XYZ file of C-alpha atoms in Angstrom:
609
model
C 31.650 -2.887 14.214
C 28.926 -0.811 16.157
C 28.056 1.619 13.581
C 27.778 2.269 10.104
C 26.792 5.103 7.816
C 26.374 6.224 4.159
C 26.473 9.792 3.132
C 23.965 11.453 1.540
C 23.882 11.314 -1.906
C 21.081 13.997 -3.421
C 19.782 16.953 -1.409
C 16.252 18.525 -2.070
C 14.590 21.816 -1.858
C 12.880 21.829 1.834
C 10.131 23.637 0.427
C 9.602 20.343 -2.294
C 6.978 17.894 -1.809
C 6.529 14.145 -3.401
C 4.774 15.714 -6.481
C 7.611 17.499 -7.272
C 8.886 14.359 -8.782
C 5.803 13.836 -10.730
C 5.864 17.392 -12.174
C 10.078 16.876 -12.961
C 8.864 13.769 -14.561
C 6.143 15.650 -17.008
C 8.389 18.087 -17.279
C 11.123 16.194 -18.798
C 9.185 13.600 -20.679
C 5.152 14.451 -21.135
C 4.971 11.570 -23.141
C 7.045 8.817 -20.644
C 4.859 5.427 -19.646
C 5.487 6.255 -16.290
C 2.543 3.685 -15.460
C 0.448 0.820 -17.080
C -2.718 -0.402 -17.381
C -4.238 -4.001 -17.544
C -6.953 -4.408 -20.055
C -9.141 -6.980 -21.551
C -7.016 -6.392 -24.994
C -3.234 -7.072 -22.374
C -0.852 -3.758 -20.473
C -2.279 0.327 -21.707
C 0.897 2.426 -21.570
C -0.098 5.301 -19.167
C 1.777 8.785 -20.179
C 3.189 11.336 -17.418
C 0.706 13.784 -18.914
C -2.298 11.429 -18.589
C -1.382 10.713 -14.917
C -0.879 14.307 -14.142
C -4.379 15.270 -15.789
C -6.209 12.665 -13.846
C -4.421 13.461 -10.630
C -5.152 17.103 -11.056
C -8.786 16.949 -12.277
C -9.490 14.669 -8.479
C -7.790 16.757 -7.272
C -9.901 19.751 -7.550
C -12.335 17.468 -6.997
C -11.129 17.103 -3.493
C -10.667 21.345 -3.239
C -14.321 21.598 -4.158
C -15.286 19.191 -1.164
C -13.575 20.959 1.324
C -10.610 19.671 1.850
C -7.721 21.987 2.615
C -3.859 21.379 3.371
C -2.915 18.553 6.072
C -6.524 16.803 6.118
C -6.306 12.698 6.028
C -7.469 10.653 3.445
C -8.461 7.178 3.424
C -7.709 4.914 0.846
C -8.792 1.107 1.262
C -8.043 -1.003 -1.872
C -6.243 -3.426 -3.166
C -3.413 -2.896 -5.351
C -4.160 -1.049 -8.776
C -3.670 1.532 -10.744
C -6.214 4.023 -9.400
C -5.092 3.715 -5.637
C -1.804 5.393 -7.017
C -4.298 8.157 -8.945
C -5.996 9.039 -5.737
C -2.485 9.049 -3.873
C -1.487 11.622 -6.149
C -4.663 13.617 -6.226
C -4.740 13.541 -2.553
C -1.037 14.967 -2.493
C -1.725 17.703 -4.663
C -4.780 18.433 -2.853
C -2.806 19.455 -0.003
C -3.998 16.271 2.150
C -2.226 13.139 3.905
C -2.918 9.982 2.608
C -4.384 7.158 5.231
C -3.990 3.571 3.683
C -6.031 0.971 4.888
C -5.304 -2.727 4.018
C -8.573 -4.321 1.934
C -8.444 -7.011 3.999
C -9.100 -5.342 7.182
C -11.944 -6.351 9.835
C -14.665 -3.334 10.605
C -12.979 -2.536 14.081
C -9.896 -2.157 12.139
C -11.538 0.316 10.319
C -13.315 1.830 12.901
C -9.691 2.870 14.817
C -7.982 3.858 11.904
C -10.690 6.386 11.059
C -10.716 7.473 14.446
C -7.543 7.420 14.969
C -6.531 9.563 11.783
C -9.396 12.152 11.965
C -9.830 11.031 7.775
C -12.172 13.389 5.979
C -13.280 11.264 3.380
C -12.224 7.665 2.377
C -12.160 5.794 -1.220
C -12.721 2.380 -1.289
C -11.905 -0.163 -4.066
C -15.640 -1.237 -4.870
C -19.034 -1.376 -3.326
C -18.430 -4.396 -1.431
C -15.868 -1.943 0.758
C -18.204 0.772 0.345
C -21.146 -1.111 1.872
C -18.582 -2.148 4.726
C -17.092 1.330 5.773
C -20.605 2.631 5.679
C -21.431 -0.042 7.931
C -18.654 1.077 10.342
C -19.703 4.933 9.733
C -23.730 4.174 11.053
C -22.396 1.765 13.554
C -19.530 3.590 15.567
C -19.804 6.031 18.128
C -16.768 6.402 18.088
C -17.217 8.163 14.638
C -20.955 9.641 15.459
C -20.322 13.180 14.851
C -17.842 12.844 11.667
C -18.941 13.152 8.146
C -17.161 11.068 6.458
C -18.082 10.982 2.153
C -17.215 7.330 1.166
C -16.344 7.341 -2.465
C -15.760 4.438 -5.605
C -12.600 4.139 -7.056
C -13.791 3.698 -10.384
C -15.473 5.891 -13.879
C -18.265 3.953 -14.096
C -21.202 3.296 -12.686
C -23.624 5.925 -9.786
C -21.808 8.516 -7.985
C -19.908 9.303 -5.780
C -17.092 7.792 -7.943
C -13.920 8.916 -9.028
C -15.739 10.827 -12.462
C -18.115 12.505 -10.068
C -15.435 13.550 -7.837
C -13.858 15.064 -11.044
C -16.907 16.485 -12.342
C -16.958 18.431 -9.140
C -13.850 20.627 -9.409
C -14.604 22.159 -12.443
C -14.936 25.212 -10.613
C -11.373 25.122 -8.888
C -9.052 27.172 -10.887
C -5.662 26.108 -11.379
C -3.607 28.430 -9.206
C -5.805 27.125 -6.294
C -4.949 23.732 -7.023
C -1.412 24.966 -6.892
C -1.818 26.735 -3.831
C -2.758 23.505 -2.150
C 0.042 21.541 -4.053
C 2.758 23.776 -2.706
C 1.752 24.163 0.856
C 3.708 21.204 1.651
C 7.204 20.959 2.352
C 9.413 17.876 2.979
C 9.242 17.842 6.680
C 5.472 17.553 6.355
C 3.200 14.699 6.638
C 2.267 13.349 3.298
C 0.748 9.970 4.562
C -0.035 8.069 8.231
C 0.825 4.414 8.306
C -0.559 2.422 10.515
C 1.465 -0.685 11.624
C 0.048 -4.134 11.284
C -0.599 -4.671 14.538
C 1.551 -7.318 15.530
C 1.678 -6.244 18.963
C -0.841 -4.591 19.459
C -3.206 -1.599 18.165
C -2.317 -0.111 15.024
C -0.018 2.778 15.996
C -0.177 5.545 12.965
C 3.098 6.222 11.368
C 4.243 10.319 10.657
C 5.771 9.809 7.484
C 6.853 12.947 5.782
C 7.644 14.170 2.259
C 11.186 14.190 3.089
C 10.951 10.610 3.831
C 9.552 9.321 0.777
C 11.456 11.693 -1.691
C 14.554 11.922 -0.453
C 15.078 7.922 -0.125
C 13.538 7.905 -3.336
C 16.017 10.050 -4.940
C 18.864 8.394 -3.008
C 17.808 4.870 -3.626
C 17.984 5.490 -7.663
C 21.396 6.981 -7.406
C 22.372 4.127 -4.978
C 21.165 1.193 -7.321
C 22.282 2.680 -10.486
C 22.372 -0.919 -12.337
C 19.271 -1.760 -11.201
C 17.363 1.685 -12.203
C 18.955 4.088 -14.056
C 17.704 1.965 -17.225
C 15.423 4.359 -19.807
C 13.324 0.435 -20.348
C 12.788 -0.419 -16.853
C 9.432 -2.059 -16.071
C 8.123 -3.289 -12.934
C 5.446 -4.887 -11.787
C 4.271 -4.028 -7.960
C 1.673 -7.043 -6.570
C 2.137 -5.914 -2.904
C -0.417 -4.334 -1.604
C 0.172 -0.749 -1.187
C -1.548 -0.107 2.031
C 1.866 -1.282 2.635
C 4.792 1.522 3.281
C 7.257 -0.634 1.342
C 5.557 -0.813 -2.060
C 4.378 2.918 -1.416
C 8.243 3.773 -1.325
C 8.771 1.527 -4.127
C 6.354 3.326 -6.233
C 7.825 6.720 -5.756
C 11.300 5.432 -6.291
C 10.117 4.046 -9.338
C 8.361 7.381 -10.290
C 11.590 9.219 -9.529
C 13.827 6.863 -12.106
C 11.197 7.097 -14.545
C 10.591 3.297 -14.624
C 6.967 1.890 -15.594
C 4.654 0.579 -13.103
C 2.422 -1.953 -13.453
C -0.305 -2.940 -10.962
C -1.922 -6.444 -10.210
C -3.996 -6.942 -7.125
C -4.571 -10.814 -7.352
C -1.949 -13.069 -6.250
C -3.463 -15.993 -8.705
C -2.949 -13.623 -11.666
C 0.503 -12.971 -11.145
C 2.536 -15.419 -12.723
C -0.093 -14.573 -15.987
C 0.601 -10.934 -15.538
C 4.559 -11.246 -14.791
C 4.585 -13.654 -17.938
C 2.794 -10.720 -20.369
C 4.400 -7.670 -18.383
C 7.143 -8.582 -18.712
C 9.169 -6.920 -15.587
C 13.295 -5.864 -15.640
C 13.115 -6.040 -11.621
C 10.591 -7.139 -8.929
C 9.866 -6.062 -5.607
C 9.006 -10.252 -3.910
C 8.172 -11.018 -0.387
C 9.880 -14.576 0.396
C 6.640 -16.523 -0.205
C 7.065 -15.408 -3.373
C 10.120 -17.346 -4.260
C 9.308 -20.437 -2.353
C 5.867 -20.659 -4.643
C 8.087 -20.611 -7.566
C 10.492 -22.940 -6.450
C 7.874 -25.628 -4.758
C 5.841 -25.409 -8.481
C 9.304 -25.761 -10.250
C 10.363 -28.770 -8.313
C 7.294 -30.215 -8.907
C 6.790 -30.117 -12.786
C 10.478 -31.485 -13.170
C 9.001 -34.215 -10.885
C 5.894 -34.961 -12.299
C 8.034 -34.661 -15.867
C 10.162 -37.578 -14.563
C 13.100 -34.772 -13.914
C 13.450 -34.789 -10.248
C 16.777 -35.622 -10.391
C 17.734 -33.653 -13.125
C 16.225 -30.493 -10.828
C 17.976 -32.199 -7.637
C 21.023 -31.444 -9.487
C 20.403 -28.060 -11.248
C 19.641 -26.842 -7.871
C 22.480 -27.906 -5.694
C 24.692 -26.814 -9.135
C 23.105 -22.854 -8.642
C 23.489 -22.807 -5.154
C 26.914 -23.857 -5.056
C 27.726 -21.530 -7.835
C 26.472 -18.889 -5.807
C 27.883 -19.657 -2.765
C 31.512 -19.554 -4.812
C 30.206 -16.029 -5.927
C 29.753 -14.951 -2.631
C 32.638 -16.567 -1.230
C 34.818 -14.728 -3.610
C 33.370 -11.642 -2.624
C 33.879 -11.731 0.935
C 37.886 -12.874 -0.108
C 36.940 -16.261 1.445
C 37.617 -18.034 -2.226
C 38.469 -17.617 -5.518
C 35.295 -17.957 -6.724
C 33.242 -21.441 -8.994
C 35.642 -23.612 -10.606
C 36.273 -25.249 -13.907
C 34.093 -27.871 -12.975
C 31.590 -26.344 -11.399
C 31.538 -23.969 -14.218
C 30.888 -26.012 -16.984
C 28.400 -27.737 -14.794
C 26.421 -24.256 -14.252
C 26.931 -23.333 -17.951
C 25.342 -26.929 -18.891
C 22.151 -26.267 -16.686
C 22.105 -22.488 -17.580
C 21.727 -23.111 -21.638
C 18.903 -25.781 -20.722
C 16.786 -25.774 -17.087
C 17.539 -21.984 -15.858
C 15.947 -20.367 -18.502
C 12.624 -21.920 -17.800
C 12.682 -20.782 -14.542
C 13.433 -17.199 -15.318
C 11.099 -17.685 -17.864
C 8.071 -18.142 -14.662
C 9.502 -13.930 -13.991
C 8.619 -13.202 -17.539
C 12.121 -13.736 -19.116
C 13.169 -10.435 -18.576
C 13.907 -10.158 -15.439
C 17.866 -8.759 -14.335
C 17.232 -8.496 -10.178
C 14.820 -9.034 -7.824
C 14.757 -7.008 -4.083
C 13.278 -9.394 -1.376
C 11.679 -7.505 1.663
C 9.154 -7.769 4.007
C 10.289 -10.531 5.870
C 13.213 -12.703 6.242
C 14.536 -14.696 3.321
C 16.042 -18.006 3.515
C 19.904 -18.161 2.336
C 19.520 -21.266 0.595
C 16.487 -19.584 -1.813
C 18.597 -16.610 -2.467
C 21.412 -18.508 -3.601
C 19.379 -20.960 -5.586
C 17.858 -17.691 -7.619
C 21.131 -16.141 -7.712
C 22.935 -18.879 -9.066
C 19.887 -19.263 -11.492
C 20.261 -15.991 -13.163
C 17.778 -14.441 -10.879
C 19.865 -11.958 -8.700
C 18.203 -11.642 -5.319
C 18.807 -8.442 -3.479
C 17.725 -8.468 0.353
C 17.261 -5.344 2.337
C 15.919 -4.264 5.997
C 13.698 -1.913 7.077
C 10.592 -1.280 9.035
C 7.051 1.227 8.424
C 8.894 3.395 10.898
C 12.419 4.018 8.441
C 9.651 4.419 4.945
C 10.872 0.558 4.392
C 14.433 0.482 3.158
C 17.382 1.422 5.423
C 20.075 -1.002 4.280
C 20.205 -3.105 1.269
C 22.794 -4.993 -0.998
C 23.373 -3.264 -4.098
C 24.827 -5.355 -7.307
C 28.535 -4.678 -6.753
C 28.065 -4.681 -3.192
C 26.092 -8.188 -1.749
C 26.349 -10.814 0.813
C 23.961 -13.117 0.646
C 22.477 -13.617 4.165
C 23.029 -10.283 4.888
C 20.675 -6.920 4.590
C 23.222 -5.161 3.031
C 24.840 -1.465 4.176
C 22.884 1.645 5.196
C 21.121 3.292 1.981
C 22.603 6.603 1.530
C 21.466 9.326 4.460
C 21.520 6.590 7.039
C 23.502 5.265 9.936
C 22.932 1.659 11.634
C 23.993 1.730 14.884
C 24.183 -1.801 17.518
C 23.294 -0.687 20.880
C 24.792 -2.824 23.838
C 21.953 -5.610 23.578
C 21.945 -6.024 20.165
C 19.309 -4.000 19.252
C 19.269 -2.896 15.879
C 19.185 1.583 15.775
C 18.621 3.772 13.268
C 18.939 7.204 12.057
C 18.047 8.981 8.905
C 16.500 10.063 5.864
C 13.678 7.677 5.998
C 12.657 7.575 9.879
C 9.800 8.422 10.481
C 8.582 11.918 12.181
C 6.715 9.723 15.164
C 3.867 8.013 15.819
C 0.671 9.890 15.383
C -1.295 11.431 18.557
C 0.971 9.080 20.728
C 3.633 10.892 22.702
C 3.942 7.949 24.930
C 4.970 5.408 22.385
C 7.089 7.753 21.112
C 9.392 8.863 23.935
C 10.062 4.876 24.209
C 10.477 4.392 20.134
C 13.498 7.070 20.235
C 17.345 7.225 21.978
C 20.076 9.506 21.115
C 18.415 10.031 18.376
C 18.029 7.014 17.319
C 15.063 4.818 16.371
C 14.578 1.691 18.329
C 13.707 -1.108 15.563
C 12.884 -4.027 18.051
C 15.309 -6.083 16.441
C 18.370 -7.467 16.543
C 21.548 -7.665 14.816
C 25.292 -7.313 13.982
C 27.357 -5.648 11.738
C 30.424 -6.887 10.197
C 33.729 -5.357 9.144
C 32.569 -4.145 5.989
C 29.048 -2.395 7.273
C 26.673 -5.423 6.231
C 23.996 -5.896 8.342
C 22.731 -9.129 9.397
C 19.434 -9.650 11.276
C 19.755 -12.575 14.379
C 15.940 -11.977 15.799
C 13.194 -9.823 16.910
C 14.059 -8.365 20.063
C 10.782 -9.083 22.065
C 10.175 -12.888 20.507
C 13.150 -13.978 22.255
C 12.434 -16.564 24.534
C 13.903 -17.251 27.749
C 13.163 -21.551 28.789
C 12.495 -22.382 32.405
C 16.571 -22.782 32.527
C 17.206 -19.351 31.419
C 18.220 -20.369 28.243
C 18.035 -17.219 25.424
C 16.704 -18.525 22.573
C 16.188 -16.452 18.954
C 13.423 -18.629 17.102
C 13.476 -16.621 14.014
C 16.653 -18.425 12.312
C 15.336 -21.967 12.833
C 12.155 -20.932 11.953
C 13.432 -20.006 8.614
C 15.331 -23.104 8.362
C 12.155 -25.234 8.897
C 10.238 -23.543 6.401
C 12.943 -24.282 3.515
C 11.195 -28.064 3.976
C 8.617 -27.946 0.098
C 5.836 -29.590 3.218
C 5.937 -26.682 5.803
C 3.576 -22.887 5.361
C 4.674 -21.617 8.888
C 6.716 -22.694 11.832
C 6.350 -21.427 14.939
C 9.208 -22.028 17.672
C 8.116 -21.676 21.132
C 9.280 -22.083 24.538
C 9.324 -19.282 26.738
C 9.490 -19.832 30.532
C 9.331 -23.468 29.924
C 11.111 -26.471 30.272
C 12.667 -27.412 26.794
C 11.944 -25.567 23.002
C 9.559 -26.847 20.731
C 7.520 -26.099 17.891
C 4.378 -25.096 16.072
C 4.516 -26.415 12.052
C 1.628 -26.065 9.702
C 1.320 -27.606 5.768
C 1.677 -25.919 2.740
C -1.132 -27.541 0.812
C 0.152 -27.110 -2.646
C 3.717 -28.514 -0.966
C 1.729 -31.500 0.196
C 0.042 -32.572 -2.646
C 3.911 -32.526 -4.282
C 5.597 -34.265 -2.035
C 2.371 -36.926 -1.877
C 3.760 -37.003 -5.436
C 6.671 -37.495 -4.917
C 5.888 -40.188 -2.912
C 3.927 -41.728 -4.894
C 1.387 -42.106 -1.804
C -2.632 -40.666 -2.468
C -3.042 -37.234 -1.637
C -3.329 -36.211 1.860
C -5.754 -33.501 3.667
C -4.456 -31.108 6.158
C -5.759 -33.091 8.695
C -4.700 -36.675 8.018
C -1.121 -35.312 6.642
C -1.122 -33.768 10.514
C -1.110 -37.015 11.906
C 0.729 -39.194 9.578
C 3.388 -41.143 10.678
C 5.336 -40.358 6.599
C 4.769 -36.638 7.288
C 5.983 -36.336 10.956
C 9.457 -38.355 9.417
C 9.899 -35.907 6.757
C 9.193 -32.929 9.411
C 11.359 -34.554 11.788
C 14.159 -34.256 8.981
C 13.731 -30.318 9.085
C 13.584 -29.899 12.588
C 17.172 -31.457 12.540
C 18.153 -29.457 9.969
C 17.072 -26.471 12.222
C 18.763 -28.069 15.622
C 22.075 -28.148 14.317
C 22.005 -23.661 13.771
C 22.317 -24.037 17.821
C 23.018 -25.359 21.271
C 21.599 -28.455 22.043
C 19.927 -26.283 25.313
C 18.714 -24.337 22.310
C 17.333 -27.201 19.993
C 13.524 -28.076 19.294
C 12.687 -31.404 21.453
C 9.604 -31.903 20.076
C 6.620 -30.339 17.646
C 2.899 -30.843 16.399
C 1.391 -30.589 13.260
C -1.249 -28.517 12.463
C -4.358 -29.151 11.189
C -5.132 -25.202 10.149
C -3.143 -22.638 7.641
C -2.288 -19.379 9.222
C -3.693 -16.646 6.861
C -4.253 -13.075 7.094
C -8.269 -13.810 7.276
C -7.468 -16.030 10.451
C -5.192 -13.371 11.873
C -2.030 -14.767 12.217
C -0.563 -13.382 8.877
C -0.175 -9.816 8.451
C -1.138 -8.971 5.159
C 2.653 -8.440 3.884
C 2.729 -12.075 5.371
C 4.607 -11.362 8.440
C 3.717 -14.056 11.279
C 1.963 -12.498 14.093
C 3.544 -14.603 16.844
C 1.520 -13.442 19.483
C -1.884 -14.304 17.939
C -0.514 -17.612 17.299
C 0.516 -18.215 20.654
C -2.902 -17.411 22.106
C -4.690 -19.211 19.744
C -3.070 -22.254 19.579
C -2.094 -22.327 23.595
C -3.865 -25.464 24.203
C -1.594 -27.465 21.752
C 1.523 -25.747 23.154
C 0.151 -26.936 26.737
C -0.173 -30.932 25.656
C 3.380 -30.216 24.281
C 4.419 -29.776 27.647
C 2.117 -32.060 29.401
């Protein structure tokens, strides 16, 4: 199959913006938890009416500044509860919201402010503060822009989100809806800006059309999943990210209650006391949970016992998906009573890690390993992988609960059509692409055909519409023998191994593949557990003898997903993590090949002699 489509399953108003589904919400319900709050006494329910107070009272706030329908807005934070606040506020303001990851460097900062022509910019704390104002006396790119740099929080010296609010006393209410309405769904409610994997951060047009309408769509698609009046979710991702900003208004346009946490090493406390009925995960996510379990049933003397409950889920899951496909007739008698026996007393403790709660999870972001999603699965912990990209508002195909393959992305969302154009490359067209990429006419006459957005990557559909993703389109390599060569599947196969963080395949233009592989140090200290050898560092683990057999192990694992002209030949070992500080992680934890390359090209040289 070449191409596959959903229809469209809700139509809006054109004249309708993204707080239309806040003010349907309120409307419906003034007293629905549509959010809530971490405190020092556990989770503050957060009413519709609440939300839509403080979002109107900032945004008047905003009015009295100055700003006036289509100005950008800058919002660098991490993840919490007032970066959706001043999302809001900044919508019914009139303006465009302009995330900017926490985590990003001062020339980051510089572009993005340049780049979007922002007006004003909130910032998490005065740490950030202290750093954009740095930027703002610094830049010349930025010399003659007035910029007011204001705290996200209600306490403390102005300008902070009660001074802001203080200030639009004055703005009367059919102003503020003046500015609220002047927006319709082909307008731009917020400007992305890639990660910068390839480059400078191009800034993404994505409308109000784009973020409602897959909103509404998405709830009516995943019906089991959503349409639930006790559905609680917790979002950890940061939302400088597109995906978790879609997330959150598909949440808002169910009704379900959002929780924030910003700190990865409070999440399993706050999944634990939250207590979430789905969760938006990045991969990481699940290989965290399943390195940590594997390692208390060790360390409990039940290594075996997990050996076994694991290969028991994944099995089970593979006969689930087997029958599905009408490859099988799904887990037998044995294999049933064997999932049954591990289900009443070693699955629940895992699903316990999710808060006990939990009915599915969706995995984005990045590619997850088959293996993990059929170990979940089979555990009770449904995994649901979808596709998309910043330029499609995240999600343009997913599985669905009555509709999955497992090592697929699932079918077009509704409004969408995949199409495979003659080299594999992955096209798409709908409700959620993007309008284009900000002041960039160049970049956009290449990003388009027919149409059609260009993703980059690459794919195949099957009989039934399921997408499955083979590789990135420009990280194929071609080896001195003109040997194609996709890295990204035995890259995902390497990092199943509990030692390995990151692999890296490379070969391009040379002689034979081969391989970058860094150390998970939590996974090392386990397996040095396991082992029952003293713990290693990074940098003797790198050149041990024990660790390069256990690597070696995964590596042949990886080998036998291709040609022998295609296989690894040899690797090294890292002595250094690849994090988003070091620039080889974006910070939704995609690898940034290229930096990796570059930095690293003197141990790819001794590779190759």
């Amino acid at each position: 199959m070449r191409e596959a489509s959903t229809g469209l399953l809700v139509e809006l108003d054109p004249d309708s913006n993204v707080t239309d589904l806040l003010l349907e919400q309120y409307a419906e319900d003034p007293v629905r938890a549509l959010y809530a709050r971490k405190g020092p006494n556990g989770w503050t329910d957060v009413p519709a009416r609440q939300f839509v107070e403080q979002a109107r009272s900032l945004a008047k706030g905003l009015i009295a500044g100055g700003i006036v329908p289509g100005d950008t807005v800058a919002v660098m934070s991490a993840t919490r509860y007032e970066w959706t606040v001043v999302d809001f506020a900044i919508w019914f303001a009139g303006g465009v919201t302009v995330p900017i990851y926490e985590t990003s460097s001062a020339s980051q900062v510089e572009w993005i402010l340049h780049d979007s022509g922002a007006r004003r910019v909130f910032v998490e704390d005065q740490a950030k503060a202290d750093l954009v104002q740095g930027v703002l006396d610094s830049s010349a790119l930025l010399a003659e822009r007035v910029l007011g740099v204001v705290r996200m929080d209600f306490d403390g010296a102005a300008p902070n989100l009660a001074s802001l609010a203080a200030a639009g006393t004055g703005v009367t209410d059919a102003e503020l809806e003046r500015q609220r309405s002047a927006a319709g769904l082909d307008d731009v409610a917020s400007l992305v800006y890639t990660s910068g994997t390839t480059g400078r951060p191009k800034g993404c047009e994505i409308t109000h059309g784009n973020f409602a309408l897959v909103a509404k769509n998405i709830v009516l698609f995943l019906p089991e999943i959503l349409l639930n009046p006790s559905n609680r979710t917790l979002m950890f991702l940061p939302l400088a990210h597109v995906l978790a900003r879609a997330v959150q208004v598909v949440c808002l346009a169910a009704g379900t209650t959002l929780g924030h946490t910003g700190s990865a090493k409070e999440l399993l406390e706050d999944l634990g006391t939250f207590k979430p009925t789905f969760l938006l995960v990045v991969p990481r996510i699940f290989e965290k949970v399943y390195a940590g379990a594997s390692h208390k049933a060790a360390e409990a003397g039940k290594g075996k016992l997990f050996d076994a409950a694991a290969t028991t889920a994944v099995e089970y899951s593979r006969a689930l998906d087997a029958e599905s496909r009408g490859e099988g007739r799904g887990p037998g008698l044995l294999l049933r009573a064997r999932h049954g026996l591990f289900d009443r007393v070693f699955y629940p403790r895992l699903r316990q890690a999710f808060g006990g709660q939990l009915g599915y999870t969706v995995s984005g972001a990045s590619p997850l390993s088959a293996n993990d999603a059929h170990f979940f699965r089979g555990a009770g912990i449904p995994v649901l992988e979808g596709y998309g990209l910043t330029e499609t508002t995240a999600p343009c195909t997913a599985n669905t609960p009555s509709l999955t393959k497992v090592g697929t992305v699932g079918i077009p969302i509704p409004g969408t059509t995949i199409r495979i154009a003659d080299d594999g490359e992955i096209l798409v067209k709908g409700i959620g692409v993007f309008k284009g990429y900000h002041a960039n006419e160049t970049a956009n006459a290449e990003a388009f055909t027919d149409g059609f957005f260009r993703t980059g990557d690459l794919g195949a559909l099957d009989e039934d519409g399921f997408l499955t993703i083979t590789g990135r389109k420009k990280d194929l390599l071609v080896t001195a023998g003109g040997k194609n060569v996709a890295p990204g599947p035995m890259e995902e196969k390497i990092r199943e191994h509990q030692l390995v963080a990151q692999a890296v395949v490379v070969g391009d233009g040379r002689p034979f593949v081969s391989a970058l592989i860094n150390l998970d140090p939590e996974g090392l200290e386990n397996w040095c557990a396991a082992q029952r050898i003293p713990v290693m560092g990074a940098a003797e683990a790198a050149s041990s003898e024990l660790v390069r057999e256990a690597l070696q192990a995964a590596v042949d694992d990886a080998n036998r997903l291709v040609s022998k002209a295609e296989s690894i030949r040899s690797f090294v070992v890292l002595d250094a993590d690849f994090t988003v500080e070091s620039g080889h992680l974006t910070p939704s934890l995609k690898l940034k090949r290229a930096a990796v390359v570059r930095d690293y090209e003197e141990h790819i040289n001794r590779i190759y002699g």
